[in-house]
Short mmCIF file of C-alpha atoms and ligand atoms in Angstrom, two decimals:
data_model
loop_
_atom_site.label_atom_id
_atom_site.label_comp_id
_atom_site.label_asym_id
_atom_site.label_seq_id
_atom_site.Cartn_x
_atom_site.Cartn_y
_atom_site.Cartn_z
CA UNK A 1 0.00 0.00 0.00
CA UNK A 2 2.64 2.44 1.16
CA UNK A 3 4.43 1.57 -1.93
CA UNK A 4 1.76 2.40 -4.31
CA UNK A 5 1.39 5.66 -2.42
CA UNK A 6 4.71 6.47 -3.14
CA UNK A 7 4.24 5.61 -6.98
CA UNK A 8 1.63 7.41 -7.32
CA UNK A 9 3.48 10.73 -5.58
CA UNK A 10 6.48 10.18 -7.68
CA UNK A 11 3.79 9.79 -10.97
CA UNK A 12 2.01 13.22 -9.58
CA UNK A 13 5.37 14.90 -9.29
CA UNK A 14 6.78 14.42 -12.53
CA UNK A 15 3.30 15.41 -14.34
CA UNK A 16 3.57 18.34 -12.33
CA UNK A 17 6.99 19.00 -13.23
CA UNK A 18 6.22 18.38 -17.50
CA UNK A 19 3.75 21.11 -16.64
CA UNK A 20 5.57 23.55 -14.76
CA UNK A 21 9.17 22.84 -17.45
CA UNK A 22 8.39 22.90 -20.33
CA UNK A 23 10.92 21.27 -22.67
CA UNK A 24 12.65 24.37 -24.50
CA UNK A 25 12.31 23.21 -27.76
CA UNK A 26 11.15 20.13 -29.97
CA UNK A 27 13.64 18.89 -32.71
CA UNK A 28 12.84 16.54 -35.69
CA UNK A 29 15.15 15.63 -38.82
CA UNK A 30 13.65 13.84 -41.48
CA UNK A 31 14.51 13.18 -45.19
CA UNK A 32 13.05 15.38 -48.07
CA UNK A 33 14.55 17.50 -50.85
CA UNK A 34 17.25 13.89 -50.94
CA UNK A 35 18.78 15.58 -47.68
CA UNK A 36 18.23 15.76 -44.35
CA UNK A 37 15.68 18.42 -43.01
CA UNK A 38 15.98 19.57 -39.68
CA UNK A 39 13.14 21.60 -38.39
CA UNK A 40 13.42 22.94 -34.56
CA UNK A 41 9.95 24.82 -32.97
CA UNK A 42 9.66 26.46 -29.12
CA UNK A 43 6.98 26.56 -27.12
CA UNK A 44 3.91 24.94 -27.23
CA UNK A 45 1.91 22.53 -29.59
CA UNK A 46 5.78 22.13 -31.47
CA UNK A 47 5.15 18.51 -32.85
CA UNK A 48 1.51 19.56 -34.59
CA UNK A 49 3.85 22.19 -36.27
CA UNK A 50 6.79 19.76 -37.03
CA UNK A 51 4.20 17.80 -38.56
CA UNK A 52 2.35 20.10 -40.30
CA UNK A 53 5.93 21.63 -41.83
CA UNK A 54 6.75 17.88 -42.98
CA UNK A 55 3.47 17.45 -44.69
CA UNK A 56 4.04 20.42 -46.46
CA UNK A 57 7.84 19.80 -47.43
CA UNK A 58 6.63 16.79 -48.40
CA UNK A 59 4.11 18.15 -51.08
CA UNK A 60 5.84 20.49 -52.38
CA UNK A 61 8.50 17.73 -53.32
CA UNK A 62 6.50 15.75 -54.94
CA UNK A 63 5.46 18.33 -57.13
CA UNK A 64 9.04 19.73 -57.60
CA UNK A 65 11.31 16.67 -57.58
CA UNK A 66 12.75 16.38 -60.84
CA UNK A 67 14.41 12.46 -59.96
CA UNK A 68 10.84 11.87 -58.90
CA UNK A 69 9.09 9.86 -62.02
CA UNK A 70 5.43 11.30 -61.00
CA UNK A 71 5.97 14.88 -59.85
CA UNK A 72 5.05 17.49 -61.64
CA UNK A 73 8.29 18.50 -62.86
CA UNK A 74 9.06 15.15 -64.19
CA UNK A 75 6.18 15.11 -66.46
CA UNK A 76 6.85 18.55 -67.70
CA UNK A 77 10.27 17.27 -68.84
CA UNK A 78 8.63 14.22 -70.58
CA UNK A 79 6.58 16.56 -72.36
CA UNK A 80 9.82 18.77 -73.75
CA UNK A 81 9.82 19.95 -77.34
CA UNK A 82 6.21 18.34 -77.72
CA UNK A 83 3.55 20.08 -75.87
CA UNK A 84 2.72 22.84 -73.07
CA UNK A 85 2.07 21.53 -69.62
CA UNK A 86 -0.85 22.93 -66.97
CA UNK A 87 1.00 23.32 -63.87
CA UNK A 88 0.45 24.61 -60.14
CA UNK A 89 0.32 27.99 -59.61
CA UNK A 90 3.22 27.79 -56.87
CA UNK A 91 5.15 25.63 -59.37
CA UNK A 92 4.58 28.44 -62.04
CA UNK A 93 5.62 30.83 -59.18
CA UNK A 94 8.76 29.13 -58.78
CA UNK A 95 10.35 28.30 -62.35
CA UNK A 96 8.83 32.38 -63.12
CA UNK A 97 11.22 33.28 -60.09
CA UNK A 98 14.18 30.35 -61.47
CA UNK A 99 14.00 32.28 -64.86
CA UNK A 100 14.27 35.68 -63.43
CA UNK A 101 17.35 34.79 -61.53
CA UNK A 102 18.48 33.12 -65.17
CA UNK A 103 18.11 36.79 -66.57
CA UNK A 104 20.17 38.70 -63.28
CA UNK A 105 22.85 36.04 -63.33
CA UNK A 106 23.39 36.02 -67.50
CA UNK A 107 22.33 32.56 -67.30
CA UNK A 108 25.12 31.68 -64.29
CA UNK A 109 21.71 30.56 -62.52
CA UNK A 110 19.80 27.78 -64.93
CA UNK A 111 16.93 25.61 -64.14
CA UNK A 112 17.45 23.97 -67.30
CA UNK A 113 20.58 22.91 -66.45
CA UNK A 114 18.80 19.06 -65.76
CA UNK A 115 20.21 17.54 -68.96
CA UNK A 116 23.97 18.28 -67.48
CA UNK A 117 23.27 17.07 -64.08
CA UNK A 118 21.99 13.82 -65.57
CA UNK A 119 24.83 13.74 -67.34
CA UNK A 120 27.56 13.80 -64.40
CA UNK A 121 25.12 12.29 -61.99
CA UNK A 122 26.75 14.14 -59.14
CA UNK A 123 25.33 12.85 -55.95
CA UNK A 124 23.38 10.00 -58.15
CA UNK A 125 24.26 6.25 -58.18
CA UNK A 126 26.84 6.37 -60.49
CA UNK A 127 28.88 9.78 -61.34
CA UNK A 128 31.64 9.80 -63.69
CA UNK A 129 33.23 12.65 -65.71
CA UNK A 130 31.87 12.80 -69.60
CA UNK A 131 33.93 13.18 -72.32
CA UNK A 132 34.01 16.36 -73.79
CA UNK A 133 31.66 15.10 -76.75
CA UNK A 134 29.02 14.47 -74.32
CA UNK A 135 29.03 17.39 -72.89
CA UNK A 136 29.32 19.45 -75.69
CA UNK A 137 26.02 17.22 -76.81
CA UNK A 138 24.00 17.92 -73.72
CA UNK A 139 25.25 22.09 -73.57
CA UNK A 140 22.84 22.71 -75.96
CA UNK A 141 19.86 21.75 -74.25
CA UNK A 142 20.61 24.36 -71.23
CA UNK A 143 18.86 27.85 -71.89
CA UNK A 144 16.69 28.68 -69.70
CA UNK A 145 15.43 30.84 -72.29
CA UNK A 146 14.23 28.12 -74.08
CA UNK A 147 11.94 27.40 -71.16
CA UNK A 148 8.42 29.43 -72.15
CA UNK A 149 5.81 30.03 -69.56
CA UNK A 150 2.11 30.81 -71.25
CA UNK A 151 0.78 33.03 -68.40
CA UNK A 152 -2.97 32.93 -69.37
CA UNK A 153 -3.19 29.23 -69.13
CA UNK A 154 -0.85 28.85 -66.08
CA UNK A 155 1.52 26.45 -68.62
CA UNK A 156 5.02 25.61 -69.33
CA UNK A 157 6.52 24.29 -72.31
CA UNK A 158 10.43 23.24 -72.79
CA UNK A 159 10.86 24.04 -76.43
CA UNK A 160 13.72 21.70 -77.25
CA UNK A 161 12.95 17.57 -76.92
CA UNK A 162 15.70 16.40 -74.21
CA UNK A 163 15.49 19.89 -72.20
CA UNK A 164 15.15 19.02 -68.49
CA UNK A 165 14.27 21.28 -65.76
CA UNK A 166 16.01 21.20 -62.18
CA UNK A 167 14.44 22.85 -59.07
CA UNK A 168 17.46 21.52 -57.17
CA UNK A 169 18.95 25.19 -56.85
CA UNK A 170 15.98 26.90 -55.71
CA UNK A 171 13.15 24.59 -54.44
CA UNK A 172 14.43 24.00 -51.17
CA UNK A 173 14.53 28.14 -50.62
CA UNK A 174 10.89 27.79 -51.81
CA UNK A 175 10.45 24.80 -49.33
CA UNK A 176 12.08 27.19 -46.31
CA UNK A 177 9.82 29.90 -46.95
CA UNK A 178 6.58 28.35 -47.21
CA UNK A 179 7.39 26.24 -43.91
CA UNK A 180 8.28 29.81 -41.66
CA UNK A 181 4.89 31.39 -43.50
CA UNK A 182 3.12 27.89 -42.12
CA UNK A 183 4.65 28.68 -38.43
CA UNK A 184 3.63 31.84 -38.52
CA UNK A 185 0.11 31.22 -39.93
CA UNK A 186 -0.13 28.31 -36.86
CA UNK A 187 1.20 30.91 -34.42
CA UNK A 188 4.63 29.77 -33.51
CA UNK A 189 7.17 32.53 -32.82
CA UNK A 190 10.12 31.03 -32.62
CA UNK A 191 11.19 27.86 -34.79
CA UNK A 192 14.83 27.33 -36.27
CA UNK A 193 14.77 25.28 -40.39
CA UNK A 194 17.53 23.98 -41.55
CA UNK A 195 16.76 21.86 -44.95
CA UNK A 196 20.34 20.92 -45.65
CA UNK A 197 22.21 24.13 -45.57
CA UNK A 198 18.99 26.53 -45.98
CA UNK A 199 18.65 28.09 -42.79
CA UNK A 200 15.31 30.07 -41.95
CA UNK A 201 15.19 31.54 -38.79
CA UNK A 202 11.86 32.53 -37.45
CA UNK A 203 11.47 34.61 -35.07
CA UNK A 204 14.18 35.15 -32.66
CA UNK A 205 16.01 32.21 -30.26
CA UNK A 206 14.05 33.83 -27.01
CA UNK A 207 13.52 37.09 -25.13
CA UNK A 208 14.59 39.05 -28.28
CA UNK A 209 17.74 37.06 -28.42
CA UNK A 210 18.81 36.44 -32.33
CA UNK A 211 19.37 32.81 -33.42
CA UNK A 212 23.00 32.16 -33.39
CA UNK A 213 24.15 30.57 -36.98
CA UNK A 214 27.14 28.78 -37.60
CA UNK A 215 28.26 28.81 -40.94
CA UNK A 216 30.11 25.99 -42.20
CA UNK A 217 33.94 25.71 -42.40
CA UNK A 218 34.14 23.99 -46.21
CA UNK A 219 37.79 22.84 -45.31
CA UNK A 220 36.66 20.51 -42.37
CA UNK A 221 34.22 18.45 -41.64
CA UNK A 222 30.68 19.12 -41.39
CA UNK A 223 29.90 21.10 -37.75
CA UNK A 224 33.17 22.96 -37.99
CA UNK A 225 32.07 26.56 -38.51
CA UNK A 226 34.12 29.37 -39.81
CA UNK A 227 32.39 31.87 -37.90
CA UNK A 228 28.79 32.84 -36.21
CA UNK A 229 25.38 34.79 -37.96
CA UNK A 230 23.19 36.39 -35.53
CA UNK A 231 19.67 36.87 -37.40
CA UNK A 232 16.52 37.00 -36.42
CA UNK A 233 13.46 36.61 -39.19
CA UNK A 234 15.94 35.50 -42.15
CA UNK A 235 17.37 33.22 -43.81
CA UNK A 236 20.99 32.25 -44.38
CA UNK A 237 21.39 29.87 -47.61
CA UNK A 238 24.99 28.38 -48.18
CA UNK A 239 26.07 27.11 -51.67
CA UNK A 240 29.46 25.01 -51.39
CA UNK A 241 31.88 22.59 -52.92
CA UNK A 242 32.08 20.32 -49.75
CA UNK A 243 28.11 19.50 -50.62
CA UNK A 244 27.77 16.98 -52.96
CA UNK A 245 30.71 15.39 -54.94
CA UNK A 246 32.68 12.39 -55.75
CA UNK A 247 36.37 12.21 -56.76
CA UNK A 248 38.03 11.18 -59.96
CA UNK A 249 41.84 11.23 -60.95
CA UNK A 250 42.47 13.20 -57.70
CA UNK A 251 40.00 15.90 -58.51
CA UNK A 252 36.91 16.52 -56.54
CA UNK A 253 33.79 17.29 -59.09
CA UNK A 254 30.95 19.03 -56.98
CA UNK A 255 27.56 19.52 -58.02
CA UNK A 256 27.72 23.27 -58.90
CA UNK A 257 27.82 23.01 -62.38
CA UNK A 258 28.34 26.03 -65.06
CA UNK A 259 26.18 26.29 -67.79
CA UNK A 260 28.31 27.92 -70.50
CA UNK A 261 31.21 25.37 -69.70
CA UNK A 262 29.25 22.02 -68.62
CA UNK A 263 32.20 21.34 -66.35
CA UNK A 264 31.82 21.76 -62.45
CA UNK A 265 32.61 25.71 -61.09
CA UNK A 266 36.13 25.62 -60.68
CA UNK A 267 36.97 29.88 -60.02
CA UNK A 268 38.49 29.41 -56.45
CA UNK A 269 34.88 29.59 -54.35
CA UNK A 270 35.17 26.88 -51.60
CA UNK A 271 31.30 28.41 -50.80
CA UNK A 272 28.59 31.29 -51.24
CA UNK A 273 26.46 32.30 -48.20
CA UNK A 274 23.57 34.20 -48.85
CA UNK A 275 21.78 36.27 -46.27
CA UNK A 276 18.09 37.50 -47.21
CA UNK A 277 14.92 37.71 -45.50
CA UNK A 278 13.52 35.47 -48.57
CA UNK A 279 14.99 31.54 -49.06
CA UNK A 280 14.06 31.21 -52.54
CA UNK A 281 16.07 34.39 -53.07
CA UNK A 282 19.01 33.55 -51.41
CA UNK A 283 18.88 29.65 -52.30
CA UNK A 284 19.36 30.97 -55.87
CA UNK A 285 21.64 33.35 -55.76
CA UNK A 286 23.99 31.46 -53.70
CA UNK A 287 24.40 29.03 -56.68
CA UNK A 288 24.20 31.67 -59.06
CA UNK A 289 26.57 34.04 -57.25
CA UNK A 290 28.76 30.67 -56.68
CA UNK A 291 29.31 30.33 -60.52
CA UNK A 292 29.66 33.50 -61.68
CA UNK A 293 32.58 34.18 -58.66
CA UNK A 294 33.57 36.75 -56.52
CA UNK A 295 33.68 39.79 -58.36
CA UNK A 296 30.69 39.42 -60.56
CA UNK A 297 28.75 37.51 -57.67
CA UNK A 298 29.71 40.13 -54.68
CA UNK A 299 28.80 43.23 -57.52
CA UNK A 300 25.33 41.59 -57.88
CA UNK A 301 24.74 40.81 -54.36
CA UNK A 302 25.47 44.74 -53.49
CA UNK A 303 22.79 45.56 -56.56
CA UNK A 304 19.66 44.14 -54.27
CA UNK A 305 18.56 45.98 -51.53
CA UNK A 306 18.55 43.63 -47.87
CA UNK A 307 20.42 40.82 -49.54
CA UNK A 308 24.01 40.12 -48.08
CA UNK A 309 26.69 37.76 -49.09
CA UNK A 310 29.58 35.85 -47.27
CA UNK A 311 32.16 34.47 -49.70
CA UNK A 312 35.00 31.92 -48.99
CA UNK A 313 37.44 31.52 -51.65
CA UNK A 314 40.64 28.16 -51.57
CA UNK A 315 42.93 30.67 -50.01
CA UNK A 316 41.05 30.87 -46.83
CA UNK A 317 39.91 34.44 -47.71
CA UNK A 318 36.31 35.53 -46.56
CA UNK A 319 34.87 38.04 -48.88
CA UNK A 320 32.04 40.06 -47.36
CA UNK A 321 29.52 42.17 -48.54
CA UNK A 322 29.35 45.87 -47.54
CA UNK A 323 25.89 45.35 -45.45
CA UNK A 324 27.16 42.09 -43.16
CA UNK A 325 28.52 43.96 -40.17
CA UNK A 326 28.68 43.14 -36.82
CA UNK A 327 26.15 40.19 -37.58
CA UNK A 328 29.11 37.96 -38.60
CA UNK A 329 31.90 36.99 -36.39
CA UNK A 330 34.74 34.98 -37.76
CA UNK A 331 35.69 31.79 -35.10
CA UNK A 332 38.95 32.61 -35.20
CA UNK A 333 41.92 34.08 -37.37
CA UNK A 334 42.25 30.86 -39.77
CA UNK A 335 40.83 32.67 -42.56
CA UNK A 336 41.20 36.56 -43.44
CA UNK A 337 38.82 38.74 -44.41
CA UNK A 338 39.24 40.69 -46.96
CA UNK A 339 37.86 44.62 -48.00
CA UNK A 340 35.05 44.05 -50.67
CA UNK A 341 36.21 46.99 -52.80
CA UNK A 342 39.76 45.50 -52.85
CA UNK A 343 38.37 42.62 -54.83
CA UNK A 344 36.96 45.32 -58.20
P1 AMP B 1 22.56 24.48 -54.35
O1 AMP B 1 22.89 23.37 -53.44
O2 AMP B 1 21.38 25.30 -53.95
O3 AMP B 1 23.72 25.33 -54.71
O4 AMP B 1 22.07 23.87 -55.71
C1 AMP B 1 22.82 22.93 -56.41
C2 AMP B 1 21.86 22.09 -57.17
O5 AMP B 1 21.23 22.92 -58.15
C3 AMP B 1 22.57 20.99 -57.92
O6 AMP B 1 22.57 19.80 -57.20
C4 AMP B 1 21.73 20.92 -59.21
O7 AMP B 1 20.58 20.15 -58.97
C5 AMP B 1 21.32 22.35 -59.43
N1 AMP B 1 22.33 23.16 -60.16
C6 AMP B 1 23.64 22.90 -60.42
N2 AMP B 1 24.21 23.90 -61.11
C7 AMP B 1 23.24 24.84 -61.28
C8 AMP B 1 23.20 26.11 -61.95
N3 AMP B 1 24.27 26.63 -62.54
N4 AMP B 1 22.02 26.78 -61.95
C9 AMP B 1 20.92 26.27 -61.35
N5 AMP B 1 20.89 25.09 -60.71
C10 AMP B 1 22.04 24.38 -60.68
MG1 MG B 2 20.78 27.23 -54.28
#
C-alpha cells in the first residue's frame, strides 16, 4: 500500500513537473529534398507544427522533384519539345522566379541545367566525368530561355525535346519559406529550419535574443564553422563545394555546375552564403553568385537591396559584402577577411 502511495506521488510529481518545465524546444530531422531536413519549434503545440511543416515539405517535393518519375516537374520534362504543360500555380511561381534569376545572373543561374546534371550524376548512383563530346552534346539543351511560360493558361513548355528542368537550386529556398509562413500562420514565434544548408530563422532564439548561426567551415568536416550569424526573421542559404561530390583522378567534381562550360565551377569559391529575409532568393543566388565568382557575384549581391553575401574563396579568404557587419563573427583568425572593394 505504502508503496503504491509512493508511486503514485512520484507519478504526480513528474506530471507536475512536464507542466511547470516545459521542454525548451522540440527537434525533428527527417529526409526530403534527398537531404536531411531539420526543423526545430519552441513553445507549445511544437510537434503539430513539425508535422504540419513535414506534410508540407513533403508536397511540395513531390510536385518539384525532378528524380521523382510522377511529380510534376518530371512530367513537364517528358513533355519537352512536344507540348505545353498545366502546372500549379506555386510551381509556375517558382520556375517564373528560377527564370528571373536566369536573366540577373546572365544565365550563371539555370533551371534547365537538368540535362547536365543527368549527365555527371553528381550525388546519383553512379557519377563519372563525360567526355568532352558528351558534354558538348548535352550544352545545348541548357537555356533557360528556351523554357516558355504561357501566363494565361498557367503552362510551361520546354521548347527543345531532351530539355530538363532542375528545381534543385531553388526549391528547397521555396520549401524554407513556405514552412516559416506555415509557423507563422499556426502561431509559432520562434522555430529554427535547416533543410540541408537553408537556414530560416523565425522569429528570434528567445527574449529578443537572435538565433546564433554557424556557418560551415568547407575545409573541415561538417559542424566545424568558420564563424557565427546572428539573425533573427531571415534566412541564411549556403552554396558550397564540400556538398555533394565524388572524386576522380584526384579531382573533386561538386555539383555546382556552369552552364556555358558544362564542367563543375572551378573559379576558387570553396562556398557562397547568402543572407536575405527570402529563401528562394538567397537559395538561388547562392548558386548563381557561386558560378559566376567573386567579383561578378559580390557586384550583384550589393545591386539588391537587404540581400548580403559571405564568400569563402581556396585561399582561406572571406569576402564580405558591404551590409554584413557586426552580424558575422569569424571563429577565429584561420581565414582573413578581406575589404570588398579590394576585390573590383
Ligand atoms: P545548391 O545546393 O542550392 O547550390 O544547388 C545545387 C543544385 O542545383 C545541384 O545539385 C543541381 O541540382 C542544381 N544546379 C547545379 N548547377 C546549377 C546552376 N548553374 N544553376 C541552377 N541550378 C544548378
Ligand atoms: Mg541554391
Amino acid at each position: 500500500m505504502i508503496r503504491r502511495v509512493c508511486v503514485i506521488c512520484i507519478v504526480t510529481l513528474l506530471a507536475a513537473g512536464c507542466a511547470l518545465i516545459r521542454p525548451p524546444s522540440t527537434r525533428r530531422t527527417e529526409l526530403v529534398f534527398d537531404t536531411p531536413c531539420t526543423v526545430t519549434v519552441f513553445g507549445r503545440n511544437a510537434n503539430r507544427a513539425i508535422d504540419a511543416v513535414f506534410e508540407e515539405m513533403r508536397r511540395i517535393d513531390r510536385i518539384m522533384n525532378a528524380y521523382d518519375r510522377s511529380s510534376v516537374v518530371s512530367e513537364l520534362n517528358e513533355a519537352a519539345g512536344r507540348a505545353p504543360v498545366s502546372v500549379p500555380e506555386e510551381l509556375f511561381r517558382v520556375i517564373e522566379t528560377g527564370l528571373a534569376f536566369g536573366e540577373v545572373t546572365d544565365g550563371a543561374f539555370d533551371i534547365s541545367i537538368g540535362p547536365l546534371v543527368a549527365l555527371w550524376d553528381i550525388g546519383g548512383e553512379s557519377p563519372r566525368v563525360p567526355s568532352a563530346t558528351e558534354i558538348e552534346d548535352v550544352l545545348d539543351l541548357v537555356n533557360y530561355r528556351d523554357v516558355l511560360l504561357l501566363d494565361y493558361q498557367r503552362q510551361v513548355l520546354l521548347k527543345r525535346a531532351g530539355m530538363r528542368i532542375d528545381l534543385g537550386g531553388i526549391a528547397k529556398g521555396y520549401g524554407a519559406d513556405r514552412a516559416a509562413e506555415l509557423l507563422h500562420e499556426i502561431g509559432v514565434e520562434s522555430a529554427l529550419l535547416d533543410f540541408g544548408g537553408n537556414i530560416y530563422a523565425v522569429g528570434s532564439k528567445a527574449q529578443d535574443r537572435p538565433w546564433r548561426i554557424g556557418i560551415q567551415d568547407p575545409f573541415e568536416p561538417r559542424g566545424n564553422y568558420l564563424g557565427v550569424l546572428s539573425i533573427a526573421d531571415t534566412s541564411v542559404v549556403t552554396s558550397g563545394t564540400y556538398e555533394r561530390y565524388f572524386e576522380a583522378n584526384g579531382k573533386r567534381y561538386h555539383h555546382i555546375l556552369d552552364p556555358s562550360t558544362g564542367y563543375p565551377v572551378d573559379n576558387g569559391l570553396m562556398s557562397v552564403t547568402i543572407i536575405a529575409s527570402s529563401s528562394m532568393t538567397a537559395d538561388a543566388l547562392a548558386t548563381g553568385v557561386f558560378v559566376l565568382g567573386i567579383v561578378d557575384g559580390l557586384a550583384l549581391v550589393e545591386a539588391f537591396d537587404g540581400v548580403e553575401a559571405i564568400l569563402v574563396d581556396e585561399n582561406r579568404r572571406l569576402y564580405l559584402s558591404s551590409g554584413v557587419g557586426e552580424r558575422f563573427v569569424p571563429s577565429d583568425d584561420r581565414f582573413t577577411v578581406v575589404d570588398r572593394v579590394k576585390t573590383e
